Short mmCIF file of C-alpha atoms in Angstrom, two decimals:
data_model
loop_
_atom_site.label_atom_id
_atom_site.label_comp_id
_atom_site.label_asym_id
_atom_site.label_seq_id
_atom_site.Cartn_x
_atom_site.Cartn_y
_atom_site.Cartn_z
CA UNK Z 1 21.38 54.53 -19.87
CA UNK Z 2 18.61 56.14 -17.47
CA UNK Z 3 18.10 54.45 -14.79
CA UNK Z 4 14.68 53.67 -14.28
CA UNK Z 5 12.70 54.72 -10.62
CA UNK Z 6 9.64 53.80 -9.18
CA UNK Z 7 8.57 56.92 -7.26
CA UNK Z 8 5.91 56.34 -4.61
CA UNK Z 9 4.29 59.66 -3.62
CA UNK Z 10 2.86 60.08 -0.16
CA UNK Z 11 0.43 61.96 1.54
CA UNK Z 12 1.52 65.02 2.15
CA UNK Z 13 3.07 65.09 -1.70
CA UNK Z 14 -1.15 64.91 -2.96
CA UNK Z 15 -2.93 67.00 0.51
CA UNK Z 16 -6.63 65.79 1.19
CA UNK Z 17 -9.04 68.22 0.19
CA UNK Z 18 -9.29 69.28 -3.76
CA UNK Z 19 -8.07 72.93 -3.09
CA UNK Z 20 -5.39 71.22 -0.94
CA UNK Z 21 -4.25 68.64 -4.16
CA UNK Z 22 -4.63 71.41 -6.67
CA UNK Z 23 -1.80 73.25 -4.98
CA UNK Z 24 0.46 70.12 -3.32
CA UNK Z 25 0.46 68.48 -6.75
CA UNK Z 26 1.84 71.49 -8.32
CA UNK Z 27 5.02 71.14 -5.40
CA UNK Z 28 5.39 67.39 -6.44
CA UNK Z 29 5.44 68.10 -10.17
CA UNK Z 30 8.66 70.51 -9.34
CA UNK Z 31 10.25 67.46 -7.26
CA UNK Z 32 9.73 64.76 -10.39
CA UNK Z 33 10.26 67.45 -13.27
CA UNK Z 34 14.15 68.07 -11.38
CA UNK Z 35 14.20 64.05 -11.20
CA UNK Z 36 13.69 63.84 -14.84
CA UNK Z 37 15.65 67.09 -15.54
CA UNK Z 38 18.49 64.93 -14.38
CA UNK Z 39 17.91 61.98 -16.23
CA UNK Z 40 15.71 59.35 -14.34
CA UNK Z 41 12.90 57.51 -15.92
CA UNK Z 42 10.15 57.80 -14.12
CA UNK Z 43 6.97 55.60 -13.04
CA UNK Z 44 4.76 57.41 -10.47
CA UNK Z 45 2.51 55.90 -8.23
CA UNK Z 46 0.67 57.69 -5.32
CA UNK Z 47 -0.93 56.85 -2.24
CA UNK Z 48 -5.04 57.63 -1.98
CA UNK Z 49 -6.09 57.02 2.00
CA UNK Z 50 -8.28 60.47 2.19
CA UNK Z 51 -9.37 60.57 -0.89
CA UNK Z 52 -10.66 57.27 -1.33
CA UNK Z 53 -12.47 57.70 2.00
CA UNK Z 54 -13.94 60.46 0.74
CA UNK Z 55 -15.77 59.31 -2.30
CA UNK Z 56 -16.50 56.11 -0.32
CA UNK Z 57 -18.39 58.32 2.25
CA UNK Z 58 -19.44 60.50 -0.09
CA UNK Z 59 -20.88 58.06 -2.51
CA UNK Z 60 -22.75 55.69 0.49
CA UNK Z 61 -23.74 59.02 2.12
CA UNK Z 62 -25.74 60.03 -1.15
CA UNK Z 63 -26.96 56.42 -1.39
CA UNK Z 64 -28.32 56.55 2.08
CA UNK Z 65 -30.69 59.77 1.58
CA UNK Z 66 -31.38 58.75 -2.06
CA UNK Z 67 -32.98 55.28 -2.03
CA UNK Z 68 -33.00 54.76 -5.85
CA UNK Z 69 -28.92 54.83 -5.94
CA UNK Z 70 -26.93 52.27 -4.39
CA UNK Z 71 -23.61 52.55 -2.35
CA UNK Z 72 -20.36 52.63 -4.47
CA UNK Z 73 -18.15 49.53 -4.23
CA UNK Z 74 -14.37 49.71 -2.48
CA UNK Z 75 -12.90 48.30 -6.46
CA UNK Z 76 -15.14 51.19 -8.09
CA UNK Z 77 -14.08 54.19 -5.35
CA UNK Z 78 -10.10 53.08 -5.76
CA UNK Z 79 -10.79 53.70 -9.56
CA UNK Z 80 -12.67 57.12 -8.96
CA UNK Z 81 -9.35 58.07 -7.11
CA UNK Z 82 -7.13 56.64 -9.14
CA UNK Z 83 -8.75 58.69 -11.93
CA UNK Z 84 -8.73 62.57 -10.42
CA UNK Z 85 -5.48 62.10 -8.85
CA UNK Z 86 -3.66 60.63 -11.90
CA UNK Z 87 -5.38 63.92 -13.69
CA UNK Z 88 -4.23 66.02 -11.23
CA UNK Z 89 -0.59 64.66 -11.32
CA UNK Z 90 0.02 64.37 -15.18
CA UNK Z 91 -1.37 68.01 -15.34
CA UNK Z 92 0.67 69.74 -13.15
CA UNK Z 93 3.71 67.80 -14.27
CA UNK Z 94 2.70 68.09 -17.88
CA UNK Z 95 3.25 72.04 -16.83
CA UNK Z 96 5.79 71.90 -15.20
CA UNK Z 97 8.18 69.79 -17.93
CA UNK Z 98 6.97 72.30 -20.50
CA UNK Z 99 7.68 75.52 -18.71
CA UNK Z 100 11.55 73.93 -18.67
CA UNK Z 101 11.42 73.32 -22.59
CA UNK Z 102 10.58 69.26 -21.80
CA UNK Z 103 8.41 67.76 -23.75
CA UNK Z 104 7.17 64.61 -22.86
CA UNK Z 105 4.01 62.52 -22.54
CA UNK Z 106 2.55 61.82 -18.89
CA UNK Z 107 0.20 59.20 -18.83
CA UNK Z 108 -2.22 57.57 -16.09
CA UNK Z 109 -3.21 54.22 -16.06
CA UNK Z 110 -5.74 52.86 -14.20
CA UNK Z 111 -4.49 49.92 -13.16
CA UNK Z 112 -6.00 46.59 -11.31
CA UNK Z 113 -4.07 45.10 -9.43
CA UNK Z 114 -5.03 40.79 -8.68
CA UNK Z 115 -5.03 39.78 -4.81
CA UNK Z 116 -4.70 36.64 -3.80
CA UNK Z 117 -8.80 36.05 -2.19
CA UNK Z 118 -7.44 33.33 0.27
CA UNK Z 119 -4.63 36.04 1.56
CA UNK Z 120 -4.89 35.81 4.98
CA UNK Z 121 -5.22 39.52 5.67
CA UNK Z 122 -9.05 38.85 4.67
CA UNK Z 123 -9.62 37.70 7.47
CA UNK Z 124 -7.95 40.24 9.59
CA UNK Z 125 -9.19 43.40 8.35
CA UNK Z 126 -6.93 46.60 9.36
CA UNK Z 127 -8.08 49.64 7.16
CA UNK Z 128 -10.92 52.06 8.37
CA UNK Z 129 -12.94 53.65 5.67
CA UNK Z 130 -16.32 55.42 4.85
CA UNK Z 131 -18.96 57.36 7.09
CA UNK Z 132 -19.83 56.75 10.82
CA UNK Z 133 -22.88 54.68 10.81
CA UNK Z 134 -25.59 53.93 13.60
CA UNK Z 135 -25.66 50.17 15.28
CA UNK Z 136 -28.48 49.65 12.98
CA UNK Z 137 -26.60 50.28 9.79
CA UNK Z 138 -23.79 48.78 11.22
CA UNK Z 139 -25.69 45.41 11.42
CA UNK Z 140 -26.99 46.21 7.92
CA UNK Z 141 -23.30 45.52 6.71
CA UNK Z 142 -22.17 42.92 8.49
CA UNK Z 143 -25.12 40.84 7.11
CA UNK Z 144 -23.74 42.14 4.26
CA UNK Z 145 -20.70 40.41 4.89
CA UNK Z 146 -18.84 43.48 5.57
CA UNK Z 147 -16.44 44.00 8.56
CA UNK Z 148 -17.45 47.09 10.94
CA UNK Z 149 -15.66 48.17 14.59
CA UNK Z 150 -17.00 50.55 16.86
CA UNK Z 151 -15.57 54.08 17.46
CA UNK Z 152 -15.72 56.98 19.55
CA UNK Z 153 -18.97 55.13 21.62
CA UNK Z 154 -21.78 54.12 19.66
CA UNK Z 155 -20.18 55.18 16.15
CA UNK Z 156 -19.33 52.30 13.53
CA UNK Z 157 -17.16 52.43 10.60
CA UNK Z 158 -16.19 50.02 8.04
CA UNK Z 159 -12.81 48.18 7.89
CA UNK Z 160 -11.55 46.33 5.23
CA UNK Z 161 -8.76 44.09 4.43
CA UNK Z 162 -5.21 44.58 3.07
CA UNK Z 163 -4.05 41.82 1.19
CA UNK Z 164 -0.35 41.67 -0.77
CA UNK Z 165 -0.43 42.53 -4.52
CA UNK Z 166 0.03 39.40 -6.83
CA UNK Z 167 0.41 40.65 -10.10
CA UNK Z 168 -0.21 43.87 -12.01
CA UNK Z 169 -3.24 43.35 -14.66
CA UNK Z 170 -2.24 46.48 -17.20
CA UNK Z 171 1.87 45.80 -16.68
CA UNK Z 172 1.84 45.19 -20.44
CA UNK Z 173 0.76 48.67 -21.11
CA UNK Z 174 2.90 50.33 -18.66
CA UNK Z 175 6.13 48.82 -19.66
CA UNK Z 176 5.04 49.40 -23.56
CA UNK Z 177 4.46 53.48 -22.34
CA UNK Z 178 7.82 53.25 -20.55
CA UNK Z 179 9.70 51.83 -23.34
CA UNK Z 180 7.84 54.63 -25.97
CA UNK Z 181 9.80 57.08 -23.42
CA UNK Z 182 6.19 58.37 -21.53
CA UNK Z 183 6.23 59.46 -18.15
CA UNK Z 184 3.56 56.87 -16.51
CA UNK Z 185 1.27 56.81 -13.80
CA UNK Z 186 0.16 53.71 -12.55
CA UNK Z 187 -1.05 51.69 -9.32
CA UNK Z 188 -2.37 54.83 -7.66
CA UNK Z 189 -3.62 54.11 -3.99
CA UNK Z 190 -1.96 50.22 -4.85
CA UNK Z 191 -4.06 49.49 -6.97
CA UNK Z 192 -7.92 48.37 -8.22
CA UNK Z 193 -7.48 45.10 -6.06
CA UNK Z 194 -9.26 42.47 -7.92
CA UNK Z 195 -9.63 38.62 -7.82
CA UNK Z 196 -9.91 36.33 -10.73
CA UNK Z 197 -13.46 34.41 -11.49
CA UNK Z 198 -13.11 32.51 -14.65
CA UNK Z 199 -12.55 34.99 -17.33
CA UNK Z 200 -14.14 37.72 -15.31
CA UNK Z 201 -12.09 40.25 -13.04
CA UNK Z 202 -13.89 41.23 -9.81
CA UNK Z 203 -13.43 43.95 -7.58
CA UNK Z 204 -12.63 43.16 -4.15
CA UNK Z 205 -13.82 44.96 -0.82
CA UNK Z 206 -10.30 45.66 0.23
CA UNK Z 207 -7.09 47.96 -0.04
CA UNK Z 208 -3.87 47.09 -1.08
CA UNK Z 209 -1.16 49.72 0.74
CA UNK Z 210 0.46 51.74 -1.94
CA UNK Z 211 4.30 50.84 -0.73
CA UNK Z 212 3.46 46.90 -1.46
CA UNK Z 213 2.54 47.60 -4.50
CA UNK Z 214 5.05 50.30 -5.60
CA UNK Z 215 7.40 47.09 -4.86
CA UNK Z 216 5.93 44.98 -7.16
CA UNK Z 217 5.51 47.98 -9.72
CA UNK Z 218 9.03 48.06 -9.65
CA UNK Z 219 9.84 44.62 -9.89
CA UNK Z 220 7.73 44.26 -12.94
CA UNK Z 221 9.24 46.83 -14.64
CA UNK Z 222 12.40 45.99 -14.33
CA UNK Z 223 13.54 49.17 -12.73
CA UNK Z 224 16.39 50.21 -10.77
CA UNK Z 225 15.53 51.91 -7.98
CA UNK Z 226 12.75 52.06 -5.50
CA UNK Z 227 12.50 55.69 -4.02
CA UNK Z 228 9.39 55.56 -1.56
CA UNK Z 229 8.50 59.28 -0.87
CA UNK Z 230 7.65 59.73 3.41
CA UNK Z 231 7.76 62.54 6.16
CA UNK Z 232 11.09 62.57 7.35
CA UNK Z 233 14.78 62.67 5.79
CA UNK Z 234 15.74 59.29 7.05
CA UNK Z 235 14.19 56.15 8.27
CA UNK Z 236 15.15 56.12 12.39
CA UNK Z 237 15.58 53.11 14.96
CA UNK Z 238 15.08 53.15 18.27
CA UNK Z 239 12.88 56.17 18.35
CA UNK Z 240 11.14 55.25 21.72
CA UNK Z 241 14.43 55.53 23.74
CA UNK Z 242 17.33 57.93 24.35
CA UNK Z 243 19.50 57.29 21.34
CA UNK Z 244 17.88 56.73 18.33
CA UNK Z 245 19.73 55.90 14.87
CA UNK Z 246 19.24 57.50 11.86
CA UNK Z 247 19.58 54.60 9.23
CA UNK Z 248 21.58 55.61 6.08
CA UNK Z 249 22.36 52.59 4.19
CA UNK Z 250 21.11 48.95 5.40
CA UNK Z 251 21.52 45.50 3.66
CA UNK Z 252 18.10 43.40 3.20
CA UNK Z 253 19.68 40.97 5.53
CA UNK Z 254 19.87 44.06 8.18
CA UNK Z 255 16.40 45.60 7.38
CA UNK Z 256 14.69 42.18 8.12
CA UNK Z 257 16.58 42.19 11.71
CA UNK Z 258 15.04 45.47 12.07
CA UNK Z 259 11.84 44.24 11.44
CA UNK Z 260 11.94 41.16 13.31
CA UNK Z 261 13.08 43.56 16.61
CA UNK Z 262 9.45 45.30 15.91
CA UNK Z 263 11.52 48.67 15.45
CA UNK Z 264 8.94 49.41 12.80
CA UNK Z 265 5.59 48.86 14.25
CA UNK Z 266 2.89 47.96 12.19
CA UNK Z 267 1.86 51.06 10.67
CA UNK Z 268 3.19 53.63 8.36
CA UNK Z 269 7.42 52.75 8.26
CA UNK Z 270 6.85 48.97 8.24
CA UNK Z 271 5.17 48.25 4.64
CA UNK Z 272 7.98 50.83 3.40
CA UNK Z 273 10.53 48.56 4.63
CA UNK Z 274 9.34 45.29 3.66
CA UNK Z 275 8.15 46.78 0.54
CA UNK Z 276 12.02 47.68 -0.30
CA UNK Z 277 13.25 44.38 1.08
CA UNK Z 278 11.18 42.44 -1.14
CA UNK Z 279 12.11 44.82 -4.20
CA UNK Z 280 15.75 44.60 -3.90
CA UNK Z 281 15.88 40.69 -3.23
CA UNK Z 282 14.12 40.41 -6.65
CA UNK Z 283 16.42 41.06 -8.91
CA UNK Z 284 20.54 41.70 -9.07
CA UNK Z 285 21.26 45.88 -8.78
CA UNK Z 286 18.53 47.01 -7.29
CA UNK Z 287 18.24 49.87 -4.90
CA UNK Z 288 15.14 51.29 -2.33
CA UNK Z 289 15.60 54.93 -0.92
CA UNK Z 290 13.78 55.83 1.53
CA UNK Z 291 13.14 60.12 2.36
CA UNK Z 292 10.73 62.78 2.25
CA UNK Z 293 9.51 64.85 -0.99
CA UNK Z 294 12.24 68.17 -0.49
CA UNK Z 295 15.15 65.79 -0.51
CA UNK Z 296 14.29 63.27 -3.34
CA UNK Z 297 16.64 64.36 -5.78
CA UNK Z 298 19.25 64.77 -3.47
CA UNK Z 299 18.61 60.59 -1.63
CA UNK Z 300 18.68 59.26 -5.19
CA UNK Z 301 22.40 60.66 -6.15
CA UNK Z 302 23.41 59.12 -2.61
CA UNK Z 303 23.11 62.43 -0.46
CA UNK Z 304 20.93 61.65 2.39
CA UNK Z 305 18.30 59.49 2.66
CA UNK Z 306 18.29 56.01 3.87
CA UNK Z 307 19.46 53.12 1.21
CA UNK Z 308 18.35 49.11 1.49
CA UNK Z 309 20.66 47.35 -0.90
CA UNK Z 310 21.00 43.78 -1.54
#
């Protein structure tokens, strides 16, 4: 049987600017068309950082000098970016699969993803987004509600929260694509991160990071590997001192340590790794690989890369 992967794309596997996706996407389609050349199943989800910022910015900026519109909300910008990068994505891969005689059926999902509203990142707000605003507009958001921090002297930005994903709202549809054989894209930039209200879904002013929810994209559909997508080959300890260690395969038990030691910081390598720990804990079999985009193929048949296992 195939086994099935989660494939978390970073950054650098999307660019920032539209000139700059148009031609990294069509790099990244050559990476997952060899992965399902070879005979993995694959669910794709991507992260979104610049270019959510930018249609946040963009969107409030036009708001700002055009009093009739209204600023765009965080829920609504995630979708925007969820929708031109999924097109971008299933396009060039679409390509890609045919110019090899593959025919197959990429599909993007929006998905929404449910946070939990009493999560307790709300009230510790880590993500920077949108335009630089003046102290008056600054104090125009926060009676708003809306966190904002000072930058750069005088400059405010927004920050938001990043609560854990509870549960995937469209998982239904993606594991009914997965099991018609599709190639699916879901839970781009983690998510739509919304909170239940009776029988209403609302969109909350937050962002849910991409690894964290490429965990539980994984756990929900059942899939066999993790393979979260970074900058370098390997995942390194100790990289502040004279000898550090490349790490090529880890138990949970041993990646936990890690973290515990603060060898991950708080920033990009940290969600990765609790991200995998959490994925391979759930379930009997599971594997997380953790490398950059030019050696994905070659982590996933046990090359390189660094492995959390059970």
């Amino acid at each position: 049987m195939k086994k099935k992967v989660v494939i978390a794309l970073g950054h650098r596997a999307l660019g920032t600017t539209f000139p700059e996706q148009q031609i990294a996407v069509k790099t990244s389609a050559k990476v997952l068309a060899d992965l399902v050349e070879a005979g993995y199943q694959l669910i794709i989800t991507h992260s979104n950082a610049p270019q959510v910022g930018m249609i946040h910015t963009a969107m409030n900026e036009f708001a700002h000098f055009h009093t009739d519109y209204t600023g765009a909300p965080m829920s609504v910008c995630s979708a925007m970016s969820q929708g031109y990068i999924g097109y971008d994505i299933q396009n060039a891969l679409r390509a890609e699969l045919v110019k090899r005689g593959i025919y197959k059926t990429v599909s993007t999902i929006l998905t929404q993803v449910l946070v939990d509203p009493y999560d307790e990142a709300f009230y510790h707000p880590v993500k920077v987004i949108g335009r630089y605003m003046t102290k008056e507009e600054a104090k125009r958001e926060e009676e708003k509600g809306n966190h904002v921090i000072e930058e750069n002297g005088g400059r405010y930005r927004r920050i938001v929260s990043a609560p854990k994903p509870v549960r995937i709202i469209e998982i239904d549809a993606i594991n009914a694509l997965l099991d018609a054989g599709q190639l699916v894209i879901a839970c781009g930039g983690g998510g739509i991160p919304v909170m239940e209200q009776g029988n209403q879904l609302k969109g909350a002013s937050a962002i849910i990071e991409k690894d964290y929810a490429a965990g539980k994209l994984a756990e929900l559909t059942n899939a066999d590997i993790l393979l979260i997508l970074t900058n370098d080959e390997h995942v390194e300890i100790d990289i502040d001192t004279d000898h550090p260690s490349v790490l090529t395969s880890i138990t949970a038990a041993e990646a936990t340590e890690h973290i515990e030691k603060g060898q991950f910081g708080e920033a990009a390598m940290l969600p990765k790794i609790q991200a995998s720990v959490d994925f391979v804990s759930s379930g009997s079999g599971r594997m997380a690989v953790i490398t950059n985009l030019e050696h994905a193929l070659e982590a996933l048949e046990g090359q390189t890369g660094t492995r959390i296992l059970k």
